[in-house]
């Protein structure tokens, strides 16, 4: 049934010049033999993928892209290359399809020296998915935007047409934000925030997550956030922090991970990665009747903070099933839950003005 549906889908949807994926499950986008036209999709070709998982670690540039009961992974979760996928037409997910987009990482950690430098550098390093047509997510399809775990670089969907998130469809950023780098104390770059404690506990990890004071890194829990430009000194060094989640009206940054400050076991210290961010900049109408989830999860230590949701469009239409949520993660026992994240809806902005907003102008 899946094979027949896939054939009907690809045959009926496209006409001439179509390049359909015909390779194995969990196959490679960059292998010529996996495509019906005998070559990797080109910028002037419509592309269809049905019933399989395809991995695209490098650049994608196609006319349109349609997924039917398919999974597409864009970017390499391990090497985190900086790529900028381009779809010159429509991007459509139907029948329970899944789209994973992995952001790249910053390599110049000294950008964390000042608040303005850090925020702008992270935004500039974002993996921007450019969609010249409409972006449609239907049925039970899911989009997973994954921020850089070390430096918080986000995924940004830039849509020139309309954006539709239908009932039953979703964006899921849970556990796709900042995390702890455990067991790598010797690799701690400048301006990273270590776990507070002595001896072995202090050596268990560090994070770049913004906001928490030096003594309580990682969590968006009961210790609050440092304000923009706040500095603290310790051992002759100055540590600087950005606003949590970026700007209050442009929350494009992910959430902080849970904190191990009061952890009584190593397993409790290795707690949840923070949620990521969901950023969609749409020049048309945004119709939302599905779920956008940037919640933190339950933790065995201090709860992770909520993530960020930023949705911009010329007009909004929300259905009865629409839900946008960025709650802080819960905690057990004496530990504290995380603070909630931020959600921003923006309308009436031109493309260039949205770029300026992300820069803080």
PDB file of C-alpha atoms in Angstrom, residues 108-115 117-118 150-151 187-194 206-212 214 217 231-232 236-242:
ATOM      1  CA  UNK A 108      35.067  31.405  17.523  1.00  0.00           C
ATOM      2  CA  UNK A 109      34.051  31.157  21.163  1.00  0.00           C
ATOM      3  CA  UNK A 110      35.459  34.591  21.963  1.00  0.00           C
ATOM      4  CA  UNK A 111      32.247  36.075  20.574  1.00  0.00           C
ATOM      5  CA  UNK A 112      30.863  35.469  24.044  1.00  0.00           C
ATOM      6  CA  UNK A 113      33.025  38.257  25.413  1.00  0.00           C
ATOM      7  CA  UNK A 114      30.309  40.883  24.973  1.00  0.00           C
ATOM      8  CA  UNK A 115      26.544  40.736  24.893  1.00  0.00           C
ATOM      9  CA  UNK A 117      28.772  40.419  19.814  1.00  0.00           C
ATOM     10  CA  UNK A 118      27.424  37.130  21.049  1.00  0.00           C
ATOM     11  CA  UNK A 150      27.286  24.105  22.360  1.00  0.00           C
ATOM     12  CA  UNK A 151      26.678  27.646  21.135  1.00  0.00           C
ATOM     13  CA  UNK A 187      38.382  21.329  26.675  1.00  0.00           C
ATOM     14  CA  UNK A 188      36.438  24.152  28.299  1.00  0.00           C
ATOM     15  CA  UNK A 189      36.764  27.193  25.983  1.00  0.00           C
ATOM     16  CA  UNK A 190      36.942  30.767  27.195  1.00  0.00           C
ATOM     17  CA  UNK A 191      33.690  32.148  28.652  1.00  0.00           C
ATOM     18  CA  UNK A 192      32.074  28.757  29.186  1.00  0.00           C
ATOM     19  CA  UNK A 193      30.253  28.433  32.504  1.00  0.00           C
ATOM     20  CA  UNK A 194      31.323  25.457  34.643  1.00  0.00           C
ATOM     21  CA  UNK A 206      30.281  23.181  31.257  1.00  0.00           C
ATOM     22  CA  UNK A 207      27.826  25.073  29.077  1.00  0.00           C
ATOM     23  CA  UNK A 208      27.607  28.278  27.058  1.00  0.00           C
ATOM     24  CA  UNK A 209      23.928  28.757  27.861  1.00  0.00           C
ATOM     25  CA  UNK A 210      23.203  32.429  28.510  1.00  0.00           C
ATOM     26  CA  UNK A 211      21.538  33.973  31.497  1.00  0.00           C
ATOM     27  CA  UNK A 212      22.342  32.125  34.744  1.00  0.00           C
ATOM     28  CA  UNK A 214      28.240  32.051  37.360  1.00  0.00           C
ATOM     29  CA  UNK A 217      25.077  27.564  35.304  1.00  0.00           C
ATOM     30  CA  UNK A 231      29.206  40.900  34.141  1.00  0.00           C
ATOM     31  CA  UNK A 232      30.631  38.910  37.005  1.00  0.00           C
ATOM     32  CA  UNK A 236      40.525  37.425  37.845  1.00  0.00           C
ATOM     33  CA  UNK A 237      38.291  36.614  34.860  1.00  0.00           C
ATOM     34  CA  UNK A 238      35.192  38.433  33.651  1.00  0.00           C
ATOM     35  CA  UNK A 239      32.177  36.473  32.472  1.00  0.00           C
ATOM     36  CA  UNK A 240      29.502  38.170  30.354  1.00  0.00           C
ATOM     37  CA  UNK A 241      25.958  37.104  29.657  1.00  0.00           C
ATOM     38  CA  UNK A 242      23.388  37.891  26.993  1.00  0.00           C
TER      39      UNK A 242
END
